[in-house]
CSV table of C-alpha atoms and ligand atoms in Angstrom, one decimal:
chain,number,residue,atom,x,y,z
D,1,UNK,CA,20.8,14.9,9.2
D,2,UNK,CA,24.2,13.6,10.2
D,3,UNK,CA,22.5,11.2,12.6
D,4,UNK,CA,20.2,10.1,9.8
D,5,UNK,CA,23.2,9.2,7.7
D,6,UNK,CA,24.7,7.1,10.4
D,7,UNK,CA,21.4,5.4,11.1
D,8,UNK,CA,20.8,4.6,7.4
D,9,UNK,CA,24.3,3.2,7.2
D,10,UNK,CA,23.6,1.0,10.2
D,11,UNK,CA,20.3,-0.1,8.6
D,12,UNK,CA,22.1,-0.9,5.3
D,13,UNK,CA,24.6,-3.0,7.3
D,14,UNK,CA,21.7,-5.0,8.7
D,15,UNK,CA,20.3,-5.5,5.2
D,16,UNK,CA,23.7,-6.6,3.8
D,17,UNK,CA,24.0,-9.1,6.7
D,18,UNK,CA,20.6,-10.6,5.8
D,19,UNK,CA,18.4,-8.8,8.3
D,20,UNK,CA,15.1,-7.1,7.9
D,21,UNK,CA,14.5,-3.3,8.3
D,22,UNK,CA,11.2,-1.3,8.3
D,23,UNK,CA,11.6,1.9,6.4
D,24,UNK,CA,9.5,4.9,5.3
D,25,UNK,CA,8.4,5.4,1.7
D,26,UNK,CA,6.2,8.1,0.4
D,27,UNK,CA,3.2,5.7,0.2
D,28,UNK,CA,3.4,3.5,3.4
D,29,UNK,CA,6.2,1.9,5.5
D,30,UNK,CA,7.9,-1.1,3.9
D,31,UNK,CA,9.6,-4.1,5.5
D,32,UNK,CA,12.7,-4.6,3.5
D,33,UNK,CA,15.4,-7.3,2.8
D,34,UNK,CA,18.1,-7.7,0.2
D,35,UNK,CA,16.1,-9.0,-2.8
D,36,UNK,CA,19.0,-11.3,-3.7
D,37,UNK,CA,19.0,-13.0,-0.3
D,38,UNK,CA,16.3,-15.7,-0.2
D,39,UNK,CA,16.7,-16.4,3.5
D,40,UNK,CA,16.3,-12.8,4.4
D,41,UNK,CA,13.2,-12.5,2.2
D,42,UNK,CA,11.8,-15.7,3.8
D,43,UNK,CA,12.0,-13.9,7.1
D,44,UNK,CA,9.7,-11.2,5.8
D,45,UNK,CA,7.0,-13.7,4.9
D,46,UNK,CA,7.4,-15.3,8.3
D,47,UNK,CA,7.2,-12.1,10.3
D,48,UNK,CA,4.2,-10.7,8.3
D,49,UNK,CA,2.5,-14.2,8.3
D,50,UNK,CA,2.1,-13.6,4.6
D,51,UNK,CA,1.2,-16.6,2.4
D,52,UNK,CA,4.0,-17.6,0.1
D,53,UNK,CA,1.8,-17.2,-3.1
D,54,UNK,CA,1.9,-13.4,-2.6
D,55,UNK,CA,4.9,-11.9,-4.4
D,56,UNK,CA,6.9,-8.8,-3.2
D,57,UNK,CA,7.7,-5.5,-4.9
D,58,UNK,CA,11.4,-4.9,-5.5
D,59,UNK,CA,12.6,-1.3,-4.8
D,60,UNK,CA,15.4,0.3,-6.7
D,61,UNK,CA,17.2,3.6,-6.2
D,62,UNK,CA,17.8,4.3,-9.9
D,63,UNK,CA,15.7,3.8,-13.0
D,64,UNK,CA,18.7,2.3,-14.8
D,65,UNK,CA,18.7,-0.6,-12.4
D,66,UNK,CA,15.5,-2.0,-13.9
D,67,UNK,CA,17.3,-3.2,-17.0
D,68,UNK,CA,19.3,-5.7,-14.8
D,69,UNK,CA,16.2,-7.1,-13.3
D,70,UNK,CA,13.9,-7.7,-16.2
D,71,UNK,CA,14.0,-9.1,-19.8
D,72,UNK,CA,12.7,-6.0,-21.5
D,73,UNK,CA,11.1,-2.7,-20.8
D,74,UNK,CA,8.2,-1.9,-23.2
D,75,UNK,CA,8.0,1.7,-24.4
D,76,UNK,CA,4.8,2.5,-22.4
D,77,UNK,CA,6.5,1.2,-19.2
D,78,UNK,CA,9.5,3.5,-20.0
D,79,UNK,CA,7.2,6.5,-20.5
D,80,UNK,CA,5.6,5.9,-17.1
D,81,UNK,CA,8.9,5.4,-15.4
D,82,UNK,CA,10.3,8.6,-16.8
D,83,UNK,CA,7.2,10.5,-15.8
D,84,UNK,CA,6.5,9.1,-12.3
D,85,UNK,CA,9.7,7.8,-10.8
D,86,UNK,CA,10.7,8.3,-8.1
D,87,UNK,CA,7.1,8.0,-6.9
D,88,UNK,CA,4.1,5.8,-6.1
D,89,UNK,CA,4.1,3.7,-9.3
D,90,UNK,CA,5.0,0.0,-9.6
D,91,UNK,CA,5.5,-1.7,-13.0
D,92,UNK,CA,5.2,-5.5,-13.5
D,93,UNK,CA,7.5,-6.9,-16.2
D,94,UNK,CA,9.0,-10.2,-17.2
D,95,UNK,CA,11.8,-11.0,-14.8
D,96,UNK,CA,15.4,-12.0,-15.3
D,97,UNK,CA,16.3,-15.6,-14.2
D,98,UNK,CA,18.5,-14.7,-11.3
D,99,UNK,CA,15.7,-13.1,-9.2
D,100,UNK,CA,15.0,-15.5,-6.3
D,101,UNK,CA,11.7,-17.4,-6.7
D,102,UNK,CA,10.6,-16.5,-3.2
D,103,UNK,CA,10.5,-12.8,-4.2
D,104,UNK,CA,8.1,-13.4,-7.1
D,105,UNK,CA,6.3,-16.3,-5.5
D,106,UNK,CA,7.5,-18.4,-8.5
D,107,UNK,CA,5.9,-16.1,-11.1
D,108,UNK,CA,7.9,-15.3,-14.2
D,109,UNK,CA,7.2,-11.6,-13.6
D,110,UNK,CA,8.6,-9.0,-11.2
D,111,UNK,CA,7.0,-5.9,-9.6
D,112,UNK,CA,9.4,-3.0,-9.4
D,113,UNK,CA,9.3,0.6,-8.2
D,114,UNK,CA,11.6,3.5,-7.3
D,115,UNK,CA,10.2,5.1,-4.1
D,116,UNK,CA,10.3,8.9,-3.6
D,117,UNK,CA,11.2,9.0,0.1
D,118,UNK,CA,14.8,10.2,0.6
D,119,UNK,CA,15.3,7.7,3.5
D,120,UNK,CA,14.2,4.8,1.3
D,121,UNK,CA,16.4,5.9,-1.6
D,122,UNK,CA,19.5,6.3,0.7
D,123,UNK,CA,18.8,2.9,2.3
D,124,UNK,CA,18.7,1.1,-1.1
D,125,UNK,CA,21.8,2.9,-2.3
D,126,UNK,CA,23.8,2.1,0.9
D,127,UNK,CA,22.6,-1.5,0.8
D,128,UNK,CA,24.1,-1.9,-2.7
D,129,UNK,CA,21.2,-4.1,-3.7
D,130,UNK,CA,17.6,-3.8,-4.7
D,131,UNK,CA,15.3,-4.2,-1.6
D,132,UNK,CA,12.3,-6.5,-1.7
D,133,UNK,CA,9.6,-5.0,0.6
D,134,UNK,CA,5.9,-5.5,1.2
D,135,UNK,CA,4.0,-3.1,3.4
D,136,UNK,CA,5.2,-3.4,7.0
D,137,UNK,CA,2.0,-4.8,8.5
D,138,UNK,CA,0.7,-8.2,9.4
D,139,UNK,CA,-0.9,-9.9,6.4
D,140,UNK,CA,-4.5,-8.7,5.8
D,141,UNK,CA,-4.3,-5.7,8.1
D,142,UNK,CA,-4.0,-2.0,7.2
D,143,UNK,CA,-0.6,-0.7,5.9
D,144,UNK,CA,1.4,1.4,8.4
D,145,UNK,CA,1.8,5.1,7.6
D,146,UNK,CA,3.9,5.9,10.7
D,147,UNK,CA,6.8,4.2,12.4
D,148,UNK,CA,4.6,3.8,15.5
D,149,UNK,CA,2.1,1.7,13.5
D,150,UNK,CA,5.0,-0.6,12.5
D,151,UNK,CA,6.2,-0.8,16.1
D,152,UNK,CA,2.7,-1.8,17.3
D,153,UNK,CA,2.4,-4.7,15.0
D,154,UNK,CA,5.9,-6.0,14.3
D,155,UNK,CA,8.0,-4.2,17.0
D,156,UNK,CA,10.5,-6.7,18.3
D,157,UNK,CA,10.4,-9.0,15.3
D,158,UNK,CA,12.2,-6.6,12.9
D,159,UNK,CA,15.9,-5.7,13.3
D,160,UNK,CA,15.4,-2.0,13.0
D,161,UNK,CA,12.6,0.5,12.3
D,162,UNK,CA,13.7,3.7,10.5
D,163,UNK,CA,11.4,6.6,11.4
D,164,UNK,CA,10.8,9.1,8.6
D,165,UNK,CA,7.6,10.6,10.0
D,166,UNK,CA,4.1,10.1,8.5
D,167,UNK,CA,4.0,8.9,4.9
D,168,UNK,CA,2.9,11.8,2.7
D,169,UNK,CA,0.8,9.8,0.1
D,170,UNK,CA,-0.8,7.4,2.5
D,171,UNK,CA,-2.0,4.7,0.1
D,172,UNK,CA,0.2,2.1,-1.6
D,173,UNK,CA,1.7,2.5,-5.1
D,174,UNK,CA,-0.4,2.0,-8.3
D,175,UNK,CA,0.5,-1.3,-9.9
D,176,UNK,CA,0.5,-1.5,-13.7
D,177,UNK,CA,1.4,-4.7,-15.6
D,178,UNK,CA,2.9,-4.8,-19.1
D,179,UNK,CA,2.5,-8.5,-19.9
D,180,UNK,CA,-0.4,-8.2,-22.3
D,181,UNK,CA,-1.2,-6.2,-25.4
D,182,UNK,CA,-2.6,-3.3,-23.3
D,183,UNK,CA,-1.2,-2.1,-20.0
D,184,UNK,CA,-3.4,-3.3,-17.1
D,185,UNK,CA,-4.1,-1.6,-13.7
D,186,UNK,CA,-3.6,-4.3,-11.1
D,187,UNK,CA,-4.0,-2.0,-8.1
D,188,UNK,CA,-5.2,1.6,-7.9
D,189,UNK,CA,-2.8,3.7,-5.8
D,190,UNK,CA,-0.8,6.9,-5.3
D,191,UNK,CA,-0.6,7.8,-9.0
D,192,UNK,CA,-4.1,8.2,-10.4
D,193,UNK,CA,-5.4,6.3,-13.4
D,194,UNK,CA,-6.2,9.7,-15.1
D,195,UNK,CA,-2.5,10.7,-14.8
D,196,UNK,CA,-1.4,7.4,-16.2
D,197,UNK,CA,-3.8,7.4,-19.1
D,198,UNK,CA,-2.7,11.0,-19.9
D,199,UNK,CA,0.7,9.6,-20.7
D,200,UNK,CA,0.1,6.2,-22.3
D,201,UNK,CA,-3.6,6.2,-23.3
D,202,UNK,CA,-6.2,3.6,-22.3
D,203,UNK,CA,-5.3,1.1,-19.6
D,204,UNK,CA,-7.3,-2.1,-18.9
D,205,UNK,CA,-8.9,-1.8,-15.5
D,206,UNK,CA,-9.5,-5.0,-13.5
D,207,UNK,CA,-12.6,-4.6,-11.3
D,208,UNK,CA,-12.7,-6.4,-7.9
D,209,UNK,CA,-14.5,-9.7,-8.1
D,210,UNK,CA,-14.6,-9.7,-11.8
D,211,UNK,CA,-12.2,-12.6,-12.2
D,212,UNK,CA,-9.3,-14.2,-10.4
D,213,UNK,CA,-7.2,-11.4,-8.9
D,214,UNK,CA,-4.2,-10.5,-11.1
D,215,UNK,CA,-2.1,-9.2,-8.2
D,216,UNK,CA,-2.1,-12.3,-6.0
D,217,UNK,CA,-2.3,-10.2,-2.9
D,218,UNK,CA,-5.4,-8.3,-3.9
D,219,UNK,CA,-7.8,-10.5,-2.0
D,220,UNK,CA,-11.4,-9.2,-1.7
D,221,UNK,CA,-11.1,-9.0,2.1
D,222,UNK,CA,-7.8,-7.3,2.9
D,223,UNK,CA,-6.7,-4.2,4.8
D,224,UNK,CA,-9.3,-5.3,7.4
D,225,UNK,CA,-9.4,-3.7,10.8
D,226,UNK,CA,-11.0,-5.6,13.7
D,227,UNK,CA,-14.1,-3.4,13.7
D,228,UNK,CA,-16.5,-4.0,10.9
D,229,UNK,CA,-16.5,-1.2,8.3
D,230,UNK,CA,-19.8,-0.5,6.6
D,231,UNK,CA,-19.9,1.4,3.3
D,232,UNK,CA,-23.4,0.7,2.3
D,233,UNK,CA,-25.5,2.9,4.7
D,234,UNK,CA,-27.9,5.7,4.6
D,235,UNK,CA,-28.0,8.7,7.0
D,236,UNK,CA,-31.8,8.7,7.0
D,237,UNK,CA,-32.1,5.4,8.9
D,238,UNK,CA,-29.3,5.6,11.3
D,239,UNK,CA,-31.8,4.6,13.9
D,240,UNK,CA,-31.1,0.9,13.1
D,241,UNK,CA,-27.7,1.4,14.8
D,242,UNK,CA,-29.1,3.2,17.8
D,243,UNK,CA,-28.0,0.6,20.4
D,244,UNK,CA,-24.6,0.3,18.9
D,245,UNK,CA,-21.3,2.2,19.4
D,246,UNK,CA,-20.8,3.7,15.9
D,247,UNK,CA,-17.8,5.6,14.6
D,248,UNK,CA,-18.0,7.7,11.4
D,249,UNK,CA,-15.1,7.8,8.9
D,250,UNK,CA,-16.1,11.1,7.2
D,251,UNK,CA,-14.6,12.4,4.0
D,252,UNK,CA,-15.2,16.1,4.9
D,253,UNK,CA,-16.6,17.8,8.0
D,254,UNK,CA,-20.0,16.2,8.6
D,255,UNK,CA,-23.1,18.4,9.1
D,256,UNK,CA,-24.1,16.7,12.4
D,257,UNK,CA,-22.1,14.2,14.4
D,258,UNK,CA,-24.4,13.8,17.4
D,259,UNK,CA,-25.3,10.2,16.6
D,260,UNK,CA,-21.7,8.9,16.5
D,261,UNK,CA,-19.4,7.9,19.3
D,262,UNK,CA,-16.5,9.3,17.4
D,263,UNK,CA,-16.0,11.0,14.0
D,264,UNK,CA,-12.7,11.0,12.1
D,265,UNK,CA,-12.6,13.6,9.3
D,266,UNK,CA,-10.2,12.7,6.4
D,267,UNK,CA,-10.1,16.1,4.9
D,268,UNK,CA,-12.0,19.1,6.3
D,269,UNK,CA,-11.8,20.9,3.0
D,270,UNK,CA,-12.7,17.7,1.0
D,271,UNK,CA,-9.3,17.3,-0.6
D,272,UNK,CA,-8.9,13.7,-1.9
D,273,UNK,CA,-5.1,13.7,-1.6
D,274,UNK,CA,-5.3,14.9,2.0
D,275,UNK,CA,-7.9,12.2,2.6
D,276,UNK,CA,-5.6,9.5,1.2
D,277,UNK,CA,-2.7,10.6,3.4
D,278,UNK,CA,-5.0,10.4,6.5
D,279,UNK,CA,-6.9,7.2,5.6
D,280,UNK,CA,-5.1,4.3,7.4
D,281,UNK,CA,-4.2,6.3,10.5
D,282,UNK,CA,-7.8,7.4,10.9
D,283,UNK,CA,-9.1,3.8,10.5
D,284,UNK,CA,-6.5,2.6,13.1
D,285,UNK,CA,-7.7,5.3,15.6
D,286,UNK,CA,-11.3,4.2,15.1
D,287,UNK,CA,-10.3,0.6,15.3
D,288,UNK,CA,-8.7,1.2,18.7
D,289,UNK,CA,-11.9,2.4,20.3
D,290,UNK,CA,-13.8,-0.8,20.7
D,291,UNK,CA,-16.7,0.4,18.5
D,292,UNK,CA,-19.4,-2.0,17.2
D,293,UNK,CA,-19.0,-0.7,13.7
D,294,UNK,CA,-17.5,2.1,11.6
D,295,UNK,CA,-19.6,3.7,8.9
D,296,UNK,CA,-17.5,5.0,6.1
D,297,UNK,CA,-18.6,7.9,3.9
D,298,UNK,CA,-18.1,7.2,0.2
D,299,UNK,CA,-15.4,9.3,-1.6
D,300,UNK,CA,-15.7,10.4,-5.2
D,301,UNK,CA,-14.0,7.8,-7.4
D,302,UNK,CA,-11.7,10.2,-9.3
D,303,UNK,CA,-8.0,10.6,-8.8
D,304,UNK,CA,-6.8,9.0,-5.6
D,305,UNK,CA,-10.5,8.5,-4.7
D,306,UNK,CA,-10.3,5.3,-6.7
D,307,UNK,CA,-7.5,3.9,-4.5
D,308,UNK,CA,-9.3,5.0,-1.3
D,309,UNK,CA,-12.5,3.3,-2.3
D,310,UNK,CA,-10.7,0.2,-3.3
D,311,UNK,CA,-9.1,0.0,0.2
D,312,UNK,CA,-12.4,0.8,1.9
D,313,UNK,CA,-14.2,-2.0,0.0
D,314,UNK,CA,-11.5,-4.5,0.9
D,315,UNK,CA,-11.7,-3.4,4.6
D,316,UNK,CA,-15.5,-3.5,4.7
D,317,UNK,CA,-17.8,-6.3,5.5
D,318,UNK,CA,-20.8,-5.3,3.3
D,319,UNK,CA,-22.9,-4.4,6.2
D,320,UNK,CA,-22.7,-7.6,8.3
D,321,UNK,CA,-22.4,-6.8,12.0
D,322,UNK,CA,-21.3,-9.5,14.4
M,401,LIG,O1,3.4,1.4,-2.0
M,401,LIG,C1,3.8,0.3,-2.1
M,401,LIG,O2,3.7,-0.4,-3.1
M,401,LIG,C2,4.3,-0.4,-0.8
M,401,LIG,C3,5.6,0.3,-0.4
M,401,LIG,C4,6.3,-0.4,0.8
M,401,LIG,O3,6.5,0.2,-1.5
M,401,LIG,N1,4.4,-1.8,-0.9
M,401,LIG,C5,3.3,-2.6,-1.0
M,401,LIG,O4,3.7,-4.0,-1.0
M,401,LIG,O5,2.2,-2.2,-0.9
M,401,LIG,P1,2.6,-5.1,-0.7
M,401,LIG,O6,3.5,-6.4,-0.7
M,401,LIG,O7,1.9,-4.8,0.5
M,401,LIG,O8,1.7,-5.2,-1.9
M,401,LIG,C6,2.3,-5.6,-3.2
M,401,LIG,C7,1.2,-6.0,-4.1
M,401,LIG,C8,0.6,-7.3,-3.7
M,401,LIG,O9,-0.8,-7.3,-3.9
M,401,LIG,C9,1.2,-8.4,-4.6
M,401,LIG,O10,0.4,-9.5,-4.9
M,401,LIG,C10,1.4,-7.5,-5.9
M,401,LIG,O11,1.8,-6.3,-5.4
M,401,LIG,N2,2.5,-8.1,-6.7
M,401,LIG,C11,3.8,-8.2,-6.4
M,401,LIG,N3,4.5,-8.8,-7.4
M,401,LIG,C12,3.6,-9.0,-8.4
M,401,LIG,C13,3.7,-9.6,-9.7
M,401,LIG,N4,4.9,-10.1,-10.1
M,401,LIG,N5,2.6,-9.7,-10.4
M,401,LIG,C14,1.4,-9.2,-10.0
M,401,LIG,N6,1.3,-8.6,-8.7
M,401,LIG,C15,2.4,-8.5,-7.9
M,402,LIG,MG1,0.5,-4.8,1.8
């Protein structure tokens, strides 16, 4: 613990000096910089190869800090903050003028969350500034849920990687915007829609492909591994894949796995939270095997199942094999 403290202080020094640090959150690992240092934030975009139209989430260590960053906090946003922070919920509100444009990609709005991971909270506190951080992966690839995942992709390009073990939630935060009459779900994530609606009532849900994405980073093809992921398949005609090396991403223990080169089970007992926590690491392991394709078993779209299916759809190629 003592070591952790020193390490976090060291990480905070790096952030204060304008460096970039990868750190654990309860959802996925983030790549952080001082939100008020535009040059440091620019380095995040560069290292991630992230397009500059895609804004970042700013992370705070105290709900009271939100007041300084935004114009106002609508009462429904307040209710969610009280109920779910620290935790996997991001709120989008009208920003204060002094937030650098690079953080919000020039938008008049700001996405904010208070993460639940103790290392993330200590890092933000010690840095004395909110931390702007996207997930610590290359743009378009799966988010990292271990320090090792970060090392593999970004290794020597970041100033420090804080290792806090595997992320317990495993999918990114839920994003809700409060810019319209009704709150709107921009990204399903670690807090379920059911939990949110139980506090503030009906939320608008933006379905993929319906219209222009509201969260600029929510492109239809995102979180994509190298190996094609196929969601739309049927176990009665697996023969069509018989000359291919096929991996199965199973929700629970499959009845028979003879036909697959490799099976990854997300949750033996069929627990959706456990499946979310294992999702990205399981896809990465399959992606490392040089398979021709990965068949993914659908997950019930309730609770975190909605976030899991959203990520699988974005990672999938709708059955094209090439
Ligand atoms: O769980 C998480 O949210 C993780 C951890 C590290 O906190 N962060 C994360 O960040 O997933 P990132 O950058 O990978 O995804 C943030 C998403 C992007 O789709 C971005 O377009 C959207 O949030 N976003 C950021 N600011 C926004 C804004 N002002 N309005 C709408 N969407 C916004
Ligand atoms: Mg990301």
